[in-house]
């Protein structure tokens, strides 16, 4: 059983990332459920998608304290969702800060030491400059695929199968770019 | 063949396999993808109706004409469609008729947490409740069989976590279902008192027959483990949570939320130590069981509010406690960079007007720093409420109504007719962004395209307003803040009903790359910060622009008093 929580900001491509993992589960012959929220929250708000892979899955939603890994596309979102991890869970964070509106307007302050706090809270915390790597691969939009490359390495997923899953989920004209992004994530974590 | 599918897609697939010919729907999270996916399948007809009442009426018409038909909506949509629902319960159907309704416990994208199960009970319409994607597809087929066997419309209820989860679905072929021959039967289809009195007798008989029938349906089932343990009664998403949190519990899984399988539940209650009902929202099952004399726990343990979760169940049964979450600033949804609604709200805030708002992306005009919207109740309410404000204050109130284009066509236009007819002199601003933005960009009668992707005749909003009797009508470019301000001042000064149509397509529709804004000699006056644009933030030497988000809409340049913001010249 493997529970993956993907946290990000609306528009960062968390849905695509979860669908790639769903495809991976399918190619491995495992049961899988995904849960996502559409609508209101996608307008630049926090978004969370849930991926559960195993022999038989009931709940599509992961519970607090039940995730094997939290993949966060942004540091504040990592902090917001870190309590979903199991005690030995792994936190994989895109090393990037995106200010939420209350911080832009000055109504709230973006916490200064998020990264330190995350490392203190979660023993297995990995930061990766995924946005940078995605730009290197050809487009910042591929940040999600960089993160999947990193996940693949950390959890020793079957790399070839995972690449096939990416291939099945991204448009053909962006395939090379996404595969390059995947490799960079795999190498740099 | 197996496929990983969103439950809403699985419902569309179920309708396809059941031979459904006609689907009509109005978008609403979390139901929208049913119609969108059905429209992609071969040999079917699917459409966006202007509202849910029309969608249900279209489906009733198709059913009476002999086809299997479906209508889909979110929970509050069923309020709009309640009128036809309560009477189609009397007429019964021709071809099978299924209405899908999606509730939203936790209010991920809704204005309330109403529980649609009570509609099934009070309208005497059977309601099925699937718990995941594969079940959803199967339940659709069962719903059509029930509908035709018992001559009744059937409701399918899903909740957000069911609608928006993916699971593996077994695909089958489409059944060839003949179009039934329509035969005139006014005693069945013309609901005037003399006929309806007789049909009410039929409804009650049908209800009794169904109440007995559901006890033997396989979708209502017990999963017994240990007699000395508690027995959990649940349905829908909660069933999946229970299986996860309490794998060894005795479970009664309800598939028919109406009628409830009461004899089977009674039998279950004698086989377990005690009965606990776990259900989201209202004590619907619990109250019914207690009324039938079955002792049980329910809302003494779980809240009426929000969603049930695996953790909440584990906590109640002593299995776990919630790890503490970090305290971090919220990240609420915001109007996108380049959103054409932004400048209008900036003006309304600046002019200190009371704003009767409505439902759509523009409801975000309520949050700081725009903070312009005063009220939001339901779709279309802005217009009626603005009229009520005027009437309550003898016309002295300083208010305007603001509504989106899709919402105006949904139910705002009737409010406008009322304002003209009853002479309140309101000002209505229609934010025409050429799409139904909030729910993910669906077409509507004024966009020129239909759900099947084909070009469609356009309902012209200005002509429509004029036909309603509006004489004072202005059309402005929503990005031109000065023009918007001028128009609003003129409209609010007039005693007549006035309409301003603020036009600009939603910024997300045009994905081409555009020139960005640049900052020169910023004096840090903070005026542009009042726009709440996510592409503008305060830097060390004045504001800075996030080029990855900026769409070059120039609204910031239009409000800057010092000319510090301008478009980057190409080349
Ligand atoms: C009765 C009802 N049906 C559907 C919805 C879901 N819904 C919320 S806003 C909206 C329409 C928004 O479109 P529009 O008015 O054009 O404004 P936009 O979001 O494009 O700014 C819909 C369909 C609802 N809240 N209530």
Short mmCIF file of C-alpha atoms in Angstrom, two decimals, chain B residues 48 128 139 223 259 301 304 339 358 447 452 546:
data_model
loop_
_atom_site.label_atom_id
_atom_site.label_comp_id
_atom_site.label_asym_id
_atom_site.label_seq_id
_atom_site.Cartn_x
_atom_site.Cartn_y
_atom_site.Cartn_z
CA UNK B 48 -26.08 22.71 -21.63
CA UNK B 128 -29.51 5.50 -5.35
CA UNK B 139 -25.94 2.11 -10.32
CA UNK B 223 -21.20 -7.47 5.57
CA UNK B 259 -36.73 4.16 0.03
CA UNK B 301 -21.23 10.95 17.76
CA UNK B 304 -23.92 17.67 10.98
CA UNK B 339 -9.38 38.71 -14.83
CA UNK B 358 -24.04 36.84 -7.27
CA UNK B 447 -21.14 32.21 -26.30
CA UNK B 452 -21.17 19.22 -28.54
CA UNK B 546 5.54 38.57 -11.96
#
